[in-house]
Short mmCIF file of C-alpha atoms and ligand atoms in Angstrom, two decimals:
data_model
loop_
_atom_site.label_atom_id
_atom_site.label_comp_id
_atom_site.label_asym_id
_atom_site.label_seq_id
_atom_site.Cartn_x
_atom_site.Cartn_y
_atom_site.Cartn_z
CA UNK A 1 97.95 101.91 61.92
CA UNK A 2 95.34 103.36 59.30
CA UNK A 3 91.81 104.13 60.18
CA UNK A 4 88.64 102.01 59.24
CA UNK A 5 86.32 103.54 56.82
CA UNK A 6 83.02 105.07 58.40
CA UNK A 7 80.59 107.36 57.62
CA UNK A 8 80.77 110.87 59.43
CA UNK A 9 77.63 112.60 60.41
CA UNK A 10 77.77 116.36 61.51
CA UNK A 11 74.66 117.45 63.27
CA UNK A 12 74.36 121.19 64.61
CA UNK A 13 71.99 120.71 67.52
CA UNK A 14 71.56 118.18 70.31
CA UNK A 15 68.48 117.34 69.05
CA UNK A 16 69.79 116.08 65.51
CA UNK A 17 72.64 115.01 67.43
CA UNK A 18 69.87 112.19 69.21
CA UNK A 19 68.07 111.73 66.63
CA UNK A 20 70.69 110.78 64.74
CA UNK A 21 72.21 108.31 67.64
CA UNK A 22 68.63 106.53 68.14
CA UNK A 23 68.82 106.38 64.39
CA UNK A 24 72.13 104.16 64.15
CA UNK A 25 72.07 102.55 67.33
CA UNK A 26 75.16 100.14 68.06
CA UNK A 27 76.27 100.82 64.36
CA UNK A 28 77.30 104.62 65.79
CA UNK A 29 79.90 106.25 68.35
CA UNK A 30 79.99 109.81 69.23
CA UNK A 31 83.08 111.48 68.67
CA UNK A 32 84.19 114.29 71.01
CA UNK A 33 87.71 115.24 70.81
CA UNK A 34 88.47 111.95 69.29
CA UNK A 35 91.48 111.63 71.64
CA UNK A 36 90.31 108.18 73.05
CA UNK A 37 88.22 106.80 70.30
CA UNK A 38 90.32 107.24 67.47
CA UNK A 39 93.91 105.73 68.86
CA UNK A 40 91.19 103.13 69.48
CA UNK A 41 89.90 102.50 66.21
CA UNK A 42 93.25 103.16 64.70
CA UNK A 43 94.00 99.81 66.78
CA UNK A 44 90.72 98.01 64.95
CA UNK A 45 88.87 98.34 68.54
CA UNK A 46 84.92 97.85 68.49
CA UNK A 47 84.95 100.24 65.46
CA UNK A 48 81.33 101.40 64.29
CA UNK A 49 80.09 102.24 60.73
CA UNK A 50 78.76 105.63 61.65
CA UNK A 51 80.71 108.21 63.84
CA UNK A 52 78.07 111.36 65.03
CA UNK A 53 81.09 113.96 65.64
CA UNK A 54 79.41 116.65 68.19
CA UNK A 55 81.68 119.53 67.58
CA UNK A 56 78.74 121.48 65.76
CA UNK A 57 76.71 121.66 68.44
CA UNK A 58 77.35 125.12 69.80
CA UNK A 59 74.96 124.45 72.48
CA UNK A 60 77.59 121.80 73.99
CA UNK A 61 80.54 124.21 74.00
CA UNK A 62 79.38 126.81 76.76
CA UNK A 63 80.56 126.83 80.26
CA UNK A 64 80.01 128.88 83.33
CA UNK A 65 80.82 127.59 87.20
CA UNK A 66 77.44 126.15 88.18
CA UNK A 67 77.65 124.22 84.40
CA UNK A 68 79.64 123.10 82.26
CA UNK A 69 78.80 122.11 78.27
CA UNK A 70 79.95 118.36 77.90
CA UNK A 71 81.75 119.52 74.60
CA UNK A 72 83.99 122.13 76.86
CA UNK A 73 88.03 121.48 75.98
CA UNK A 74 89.67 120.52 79.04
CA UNK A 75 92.28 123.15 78.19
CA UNK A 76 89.65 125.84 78.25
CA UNK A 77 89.08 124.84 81.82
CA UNK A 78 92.48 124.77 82.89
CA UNK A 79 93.00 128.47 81.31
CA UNK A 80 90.04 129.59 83.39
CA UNK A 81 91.29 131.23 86.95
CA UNK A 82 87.94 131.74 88.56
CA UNK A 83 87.13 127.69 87.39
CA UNK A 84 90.67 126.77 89.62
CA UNK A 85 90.53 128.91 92.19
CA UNK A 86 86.55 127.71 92.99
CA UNK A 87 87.23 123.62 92.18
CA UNK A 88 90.67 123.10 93.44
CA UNK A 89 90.60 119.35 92.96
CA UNK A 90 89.07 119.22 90.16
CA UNK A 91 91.15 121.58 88.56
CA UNK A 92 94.27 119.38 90.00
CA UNK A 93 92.18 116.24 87.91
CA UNK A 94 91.97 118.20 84.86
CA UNK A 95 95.74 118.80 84.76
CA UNK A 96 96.45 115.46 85.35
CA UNK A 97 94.78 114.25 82.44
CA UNK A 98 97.16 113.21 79.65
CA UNK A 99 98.98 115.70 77.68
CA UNK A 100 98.33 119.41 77.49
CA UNK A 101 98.50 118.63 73.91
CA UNK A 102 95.65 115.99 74.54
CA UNK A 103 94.32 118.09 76.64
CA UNK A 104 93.94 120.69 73.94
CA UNK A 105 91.52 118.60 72.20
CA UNK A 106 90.16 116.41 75.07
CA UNK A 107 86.59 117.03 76.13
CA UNK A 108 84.60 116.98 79.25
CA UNK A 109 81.95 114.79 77.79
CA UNK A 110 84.65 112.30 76.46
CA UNK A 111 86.36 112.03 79.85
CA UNK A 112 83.32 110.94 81.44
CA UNK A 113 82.27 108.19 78.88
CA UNK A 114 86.40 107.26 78.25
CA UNK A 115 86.22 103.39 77.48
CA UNK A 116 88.17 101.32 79.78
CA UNK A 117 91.19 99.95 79.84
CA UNK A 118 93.38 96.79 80.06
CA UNK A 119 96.75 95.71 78.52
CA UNK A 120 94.83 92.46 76.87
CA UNK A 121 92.71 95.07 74.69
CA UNK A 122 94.50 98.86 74.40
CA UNK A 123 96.61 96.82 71.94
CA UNK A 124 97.32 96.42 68.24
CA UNK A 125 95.19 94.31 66.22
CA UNK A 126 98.42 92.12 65.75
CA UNK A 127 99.31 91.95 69.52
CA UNK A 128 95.84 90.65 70.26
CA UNK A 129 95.51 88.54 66.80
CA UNK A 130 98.93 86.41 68.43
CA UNK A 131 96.87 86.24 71.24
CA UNK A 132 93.20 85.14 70.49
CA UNK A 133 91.45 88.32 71.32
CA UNK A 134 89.13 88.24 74.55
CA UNK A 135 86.27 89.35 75.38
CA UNK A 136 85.76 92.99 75.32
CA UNK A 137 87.00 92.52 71.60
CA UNK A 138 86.39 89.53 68.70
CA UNK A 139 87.28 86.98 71.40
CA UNK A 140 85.20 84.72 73.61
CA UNK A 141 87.32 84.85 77.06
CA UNK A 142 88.85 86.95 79.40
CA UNK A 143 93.12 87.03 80.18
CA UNK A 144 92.77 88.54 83.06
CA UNK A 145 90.25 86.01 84.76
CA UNK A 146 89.45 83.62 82.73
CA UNK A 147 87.54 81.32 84.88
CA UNK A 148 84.96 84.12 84.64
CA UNK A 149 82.31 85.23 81.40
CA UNK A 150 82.97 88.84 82.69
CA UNK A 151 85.21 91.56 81.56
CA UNK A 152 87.10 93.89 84.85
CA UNK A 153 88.83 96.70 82.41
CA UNK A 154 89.40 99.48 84.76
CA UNK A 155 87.43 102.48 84.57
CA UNK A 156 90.55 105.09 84.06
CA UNK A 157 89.04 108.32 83.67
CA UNK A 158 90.27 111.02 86.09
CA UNK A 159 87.31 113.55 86.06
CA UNK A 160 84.35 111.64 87.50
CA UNK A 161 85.89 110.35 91.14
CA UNK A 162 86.89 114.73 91.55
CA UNK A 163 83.12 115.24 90.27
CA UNK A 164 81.83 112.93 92.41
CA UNK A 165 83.40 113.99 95.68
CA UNK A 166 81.64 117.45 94.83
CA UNK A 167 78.24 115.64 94.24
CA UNK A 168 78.08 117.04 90.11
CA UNK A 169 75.32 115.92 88.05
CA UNK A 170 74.96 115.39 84.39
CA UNK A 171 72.43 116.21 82.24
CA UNK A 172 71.32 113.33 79.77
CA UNK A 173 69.28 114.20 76.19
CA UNK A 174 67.46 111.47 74.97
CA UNK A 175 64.90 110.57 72.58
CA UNK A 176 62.40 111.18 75.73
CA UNK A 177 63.56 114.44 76.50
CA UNK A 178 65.94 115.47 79.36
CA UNK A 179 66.92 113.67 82.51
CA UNK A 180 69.54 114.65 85.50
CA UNK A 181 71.18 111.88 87.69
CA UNK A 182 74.20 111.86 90.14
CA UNK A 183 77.32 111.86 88.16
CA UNK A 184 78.37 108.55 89.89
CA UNK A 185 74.85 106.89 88.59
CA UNK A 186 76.16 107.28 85.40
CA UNK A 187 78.13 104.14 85.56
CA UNK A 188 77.37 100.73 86.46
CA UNK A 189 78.62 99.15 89.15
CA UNK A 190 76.40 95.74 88.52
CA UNK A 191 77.98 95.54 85.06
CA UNK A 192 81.40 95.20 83.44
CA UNK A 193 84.43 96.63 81.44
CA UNK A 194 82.27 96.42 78.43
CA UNK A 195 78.76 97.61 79.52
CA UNK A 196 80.18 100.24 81.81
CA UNK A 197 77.32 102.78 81.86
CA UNK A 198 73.49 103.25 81.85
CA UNK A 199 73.41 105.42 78.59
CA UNK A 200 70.42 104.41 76.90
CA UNK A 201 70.29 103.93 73.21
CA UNK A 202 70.39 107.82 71.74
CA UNK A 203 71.48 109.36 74.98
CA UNK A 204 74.03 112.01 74.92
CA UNK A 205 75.09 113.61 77.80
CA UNK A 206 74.71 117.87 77.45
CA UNK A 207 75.99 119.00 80.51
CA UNK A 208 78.04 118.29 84.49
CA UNK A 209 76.32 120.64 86.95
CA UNK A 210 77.92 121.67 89.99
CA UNK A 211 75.73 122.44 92.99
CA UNK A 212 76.31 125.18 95.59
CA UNK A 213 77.74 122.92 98.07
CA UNK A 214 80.54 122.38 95.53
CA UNK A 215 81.76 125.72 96.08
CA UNK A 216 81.95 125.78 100.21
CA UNK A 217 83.75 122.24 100.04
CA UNK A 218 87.82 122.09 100.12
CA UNK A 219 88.84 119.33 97.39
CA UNK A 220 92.00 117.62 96.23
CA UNK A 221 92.96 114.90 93.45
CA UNK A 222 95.71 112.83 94.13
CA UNK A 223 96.87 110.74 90.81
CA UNK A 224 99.25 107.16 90.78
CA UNK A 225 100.84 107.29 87.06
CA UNK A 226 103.50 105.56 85.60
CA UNK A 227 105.05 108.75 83.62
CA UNK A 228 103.90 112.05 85.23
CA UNK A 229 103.04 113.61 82.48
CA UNK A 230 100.80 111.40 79.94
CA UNK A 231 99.63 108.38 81.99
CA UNK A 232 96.41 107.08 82.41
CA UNK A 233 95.47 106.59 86.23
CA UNK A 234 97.04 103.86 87.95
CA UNK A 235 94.85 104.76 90.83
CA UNK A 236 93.11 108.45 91.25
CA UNK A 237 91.78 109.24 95.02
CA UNK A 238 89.55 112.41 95.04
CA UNK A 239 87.95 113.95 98.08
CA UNK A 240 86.40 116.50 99.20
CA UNK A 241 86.14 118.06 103.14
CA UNK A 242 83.56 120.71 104.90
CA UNK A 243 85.01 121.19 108.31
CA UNK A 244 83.31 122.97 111.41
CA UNK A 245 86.47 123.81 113.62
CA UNK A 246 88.05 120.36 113.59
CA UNK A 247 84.66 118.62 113.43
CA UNK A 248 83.74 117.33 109.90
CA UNK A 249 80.58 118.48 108.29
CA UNK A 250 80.76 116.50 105.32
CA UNK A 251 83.66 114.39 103.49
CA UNK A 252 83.30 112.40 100.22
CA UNK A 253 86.29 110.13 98.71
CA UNK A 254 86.02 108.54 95.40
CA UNK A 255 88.65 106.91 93.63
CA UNK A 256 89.08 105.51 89.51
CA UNK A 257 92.15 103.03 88.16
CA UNK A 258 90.64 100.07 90.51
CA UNK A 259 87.36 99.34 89.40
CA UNK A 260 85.45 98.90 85.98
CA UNK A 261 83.58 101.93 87.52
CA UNK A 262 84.05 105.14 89.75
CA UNK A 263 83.99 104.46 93.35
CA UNK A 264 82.64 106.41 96.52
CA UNK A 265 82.98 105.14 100.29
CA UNK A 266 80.41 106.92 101.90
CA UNK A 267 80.44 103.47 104.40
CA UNK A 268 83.16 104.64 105.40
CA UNK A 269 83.00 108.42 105.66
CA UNK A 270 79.87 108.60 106.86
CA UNK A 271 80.43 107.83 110.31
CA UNK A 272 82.88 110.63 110.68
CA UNK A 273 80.14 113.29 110.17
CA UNK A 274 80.29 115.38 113.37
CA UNK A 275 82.92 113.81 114.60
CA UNK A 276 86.51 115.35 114.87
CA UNK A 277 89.28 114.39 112.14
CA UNK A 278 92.21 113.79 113.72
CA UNK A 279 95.21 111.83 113.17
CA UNK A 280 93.77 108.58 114.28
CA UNK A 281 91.06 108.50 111.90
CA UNK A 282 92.42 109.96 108.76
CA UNK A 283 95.01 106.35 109.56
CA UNK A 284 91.36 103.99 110.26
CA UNK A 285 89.65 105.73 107.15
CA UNK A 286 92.43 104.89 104.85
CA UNK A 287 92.87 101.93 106.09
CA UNK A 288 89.31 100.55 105.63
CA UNK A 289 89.41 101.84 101.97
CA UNK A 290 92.30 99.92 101.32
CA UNK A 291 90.77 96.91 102.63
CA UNK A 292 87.45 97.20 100.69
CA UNK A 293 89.22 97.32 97.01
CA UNK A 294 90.06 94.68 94.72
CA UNK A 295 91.91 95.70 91.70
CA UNK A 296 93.17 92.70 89.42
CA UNK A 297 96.48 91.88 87.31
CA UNK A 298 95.40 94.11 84.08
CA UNK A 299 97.41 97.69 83.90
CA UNK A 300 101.06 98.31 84.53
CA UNK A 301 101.43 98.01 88.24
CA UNK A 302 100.73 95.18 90.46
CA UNK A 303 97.56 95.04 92.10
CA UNK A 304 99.06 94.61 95.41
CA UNK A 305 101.09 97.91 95.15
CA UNK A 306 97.68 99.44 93.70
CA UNK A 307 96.08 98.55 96.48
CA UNK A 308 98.60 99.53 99.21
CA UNK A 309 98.62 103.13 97.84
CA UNK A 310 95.09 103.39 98.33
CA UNK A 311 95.46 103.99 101.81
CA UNK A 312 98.66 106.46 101.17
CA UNK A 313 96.51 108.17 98.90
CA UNK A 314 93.72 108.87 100.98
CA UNK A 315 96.12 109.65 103.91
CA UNK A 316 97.58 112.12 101.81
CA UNK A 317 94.49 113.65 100.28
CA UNK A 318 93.12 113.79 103.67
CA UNK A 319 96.38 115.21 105.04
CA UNK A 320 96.62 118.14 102.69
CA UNK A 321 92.75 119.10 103.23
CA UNK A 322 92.43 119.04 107.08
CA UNK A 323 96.22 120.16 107.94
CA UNK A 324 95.97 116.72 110.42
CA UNK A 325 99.70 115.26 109.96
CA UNK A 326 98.91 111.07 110.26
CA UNK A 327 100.91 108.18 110.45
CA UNK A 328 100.60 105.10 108.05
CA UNK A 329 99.25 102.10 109.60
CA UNK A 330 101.96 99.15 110.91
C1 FAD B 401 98.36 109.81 75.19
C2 FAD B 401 97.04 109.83 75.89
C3 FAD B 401 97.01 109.88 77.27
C4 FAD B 401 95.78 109.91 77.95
N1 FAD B 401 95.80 110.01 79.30
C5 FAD B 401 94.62 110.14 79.97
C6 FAD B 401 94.62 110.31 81.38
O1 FAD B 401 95.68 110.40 82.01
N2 FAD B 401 93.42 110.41 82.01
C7 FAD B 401 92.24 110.36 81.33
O2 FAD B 401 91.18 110.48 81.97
N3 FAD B 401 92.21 110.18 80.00
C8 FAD B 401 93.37 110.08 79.30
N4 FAD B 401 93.35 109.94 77.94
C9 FAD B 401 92.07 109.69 77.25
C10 FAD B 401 91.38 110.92 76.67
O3 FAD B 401 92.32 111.79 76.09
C11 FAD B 401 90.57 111.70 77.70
O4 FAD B 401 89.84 110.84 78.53
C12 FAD B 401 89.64 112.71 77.03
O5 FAD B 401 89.06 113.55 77.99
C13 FAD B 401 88.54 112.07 76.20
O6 FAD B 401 87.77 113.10 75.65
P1 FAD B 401 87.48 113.21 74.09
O7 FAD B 401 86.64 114.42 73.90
O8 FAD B 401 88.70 113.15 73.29
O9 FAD B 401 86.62 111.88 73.90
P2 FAD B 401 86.41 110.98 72.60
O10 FAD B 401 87.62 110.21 72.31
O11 FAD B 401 85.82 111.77 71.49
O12 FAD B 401 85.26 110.02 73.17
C14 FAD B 401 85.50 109.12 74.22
C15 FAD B 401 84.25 108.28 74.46
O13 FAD B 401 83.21 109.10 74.99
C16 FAD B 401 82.03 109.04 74.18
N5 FAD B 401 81.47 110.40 74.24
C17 FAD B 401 82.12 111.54 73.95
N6 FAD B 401 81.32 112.61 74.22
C18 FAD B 401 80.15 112.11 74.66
C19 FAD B 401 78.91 112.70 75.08
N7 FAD B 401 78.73 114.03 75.12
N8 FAD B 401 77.90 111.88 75.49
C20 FAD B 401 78.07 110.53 75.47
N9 FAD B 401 79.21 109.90 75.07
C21 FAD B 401 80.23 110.70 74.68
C22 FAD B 401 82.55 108.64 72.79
O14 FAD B 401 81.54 108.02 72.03
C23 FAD B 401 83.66 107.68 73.18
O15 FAD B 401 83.13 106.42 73.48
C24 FAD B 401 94.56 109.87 77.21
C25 FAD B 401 94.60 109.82 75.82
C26 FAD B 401 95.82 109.79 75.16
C27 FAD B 401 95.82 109.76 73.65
S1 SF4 B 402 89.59 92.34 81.53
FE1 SF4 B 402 89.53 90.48 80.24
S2 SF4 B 402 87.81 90.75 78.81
FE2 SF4 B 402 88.29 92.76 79.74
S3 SF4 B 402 89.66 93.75 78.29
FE3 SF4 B 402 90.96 92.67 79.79
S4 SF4 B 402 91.32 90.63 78.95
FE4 SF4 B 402 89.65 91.55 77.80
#
């Protein structure tokens, strides 16, 4: 597997950085760590003429607890104790990313905007030339579905359902200055496995912000992987619980490895604001979760198994935050 030729560009703030991305348009990536889009273009995958590498930009590479640079190593994070000890779960996602060789390398930034996956298009170019290609790729139709003009590669990143259980933002530069949204807005859920997010043309994103209720919350990350130690999710569940006695006060789930985007079921937590979490409705919650997903045929495990662990998952997650022991649902 050899690389494509492209032309590297190295700006040193964020602002050359955008300029430079408004400037090339579709003909440009950003490279981060390079640990997803390079195996990618090594395999001849949507590969651009121009790469913008953002490991110049000093300004990306800071972090403290209430931010953190988009260009922070996920190793640096895992190293820092006063980062675990405040985000438990996310801490819990961060280690359960890849390798901590990848992990060495592996950016913030670039876990957020990680391209999606299937196994009709994280192949080589020879697998999917035997093939015909598909869709997200030189071809004109999907494996997975192809009665459908739509792509569903699975959003398999593990950071944004444990940022989005502790209601993080990111901060977006553009070419009209900076903008904030909900980390979860980032992607979107009216689109596909190819046009997974509402990046504009130019946009980079700077920074994840954590709010102060991030740091009252408890928080867990539960991961479904093939091999423990270098998968990509099969299924994450993250949540996130503010109890008052036994009543709740707030609880988020989210979960990645189902969708073509992050998911939170605030439907379904809602109604337990104020109530008491016991045994019966850590089972319900779970439950309804796994009744409201639909993953489809296209990573390593059946979709029916995927599915059925949602509701262990949550169980679990929800287990291990409230101390409630449940039992699975007949
Ligand atoms: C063996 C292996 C196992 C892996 N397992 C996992 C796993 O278990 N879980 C997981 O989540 N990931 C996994 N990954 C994927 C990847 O390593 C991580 O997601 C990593 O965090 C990506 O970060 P990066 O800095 O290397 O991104 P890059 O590869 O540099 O970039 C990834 C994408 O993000 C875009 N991008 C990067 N930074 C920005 C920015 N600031 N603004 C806008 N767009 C940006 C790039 O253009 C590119 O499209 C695995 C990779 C490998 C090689
Ligand atoms: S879901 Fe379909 S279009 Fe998308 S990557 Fe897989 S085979 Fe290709």
């Amino acid at each position: 597997m050899h690389l494509d030729p492209f032309e590297l560009h190295r700006p040193a703030s964020v602002g050359e950085a955008v300029e430079l991305t408004r400037k090339f348009g579709p003909a440009c990536d950003l490279l981060a760590g390079g640990t997803d889009l390079l195996p990618n273009y090594k395999m001849h995958l949507n590969v651009k003429r121009h790469l913008v590498a953002l490991g110049d930009v000093a300004e990306l590479r800071t972090h403290s607890l209430e931010r953190i640079g988009a260009m922070t190593r996920l190793g640096e994070l895992e190293r820092d104790t006063a980062f675990r000890a405040t985000y438990p779960g996310l801490a819990e996602a961060i280690g359960e990313v890849a390798t901590p060789l990848v992990r060495a390398s592996a950016t913030v930034g670039g876990n957020l905007l990680v391209e999606t996956r299937c196994f009709f298009f994280n192949q080589s170019y020879f697998w999917r030339d035997s093939l015909g290609y598909c869709l997200k790729a030189d071809g004109d139709r999907c494996h997975v579905v192809p009665q459908k003009e739509r792509c569903y590669a699975t959003f398999s990143g593990d950071l944004a359902p444990a940022l989005g259980v502790l209601n993080a933002s990111i901060e977006i530069a553009g070419p009209t200055g900076l903008r904030t949204v909900n980390v979860l807005d980032l992607y979107d859920a009216a689109g596909d496995g190819i046009r997974r997010h509402h990046l504009a043309e130019g946009e980079i994103v700077t920074a994840i912000l954590l709010p102060d209720s991030a740091r009252r919350v408890r928080s867990t990350y539960r991961k479904l992987r093939i091999r423990p130690t270098f998968d990509f999710p099969e299924l994450g569940i993250a949540a996130s619980l503010d109890l008052d006695g036994s009543r709740v006060r707030a609880l988020a789930i989210a979960a990645g490895g189902l969708e073509t985007y992050p998911k939170r079921f605030d439907e379904f937590t809602a109604p337990l604001v104020g109530a008491p979490l016991t045994a019966e409705a850590i089972t319900a919650i779970a439950d309804q979760i796994m009744r409201s997903v639909r993953p489809v045929y296209n990573t390593f495990l059946a979709p029916d198994y995927r599915k059925r662990m949602v509701a262990v998952y949550v169980r679990r997650a929800l287990e291990h935050l409230s101390g409630v022991r449940a039992e699975a649902a007949g």
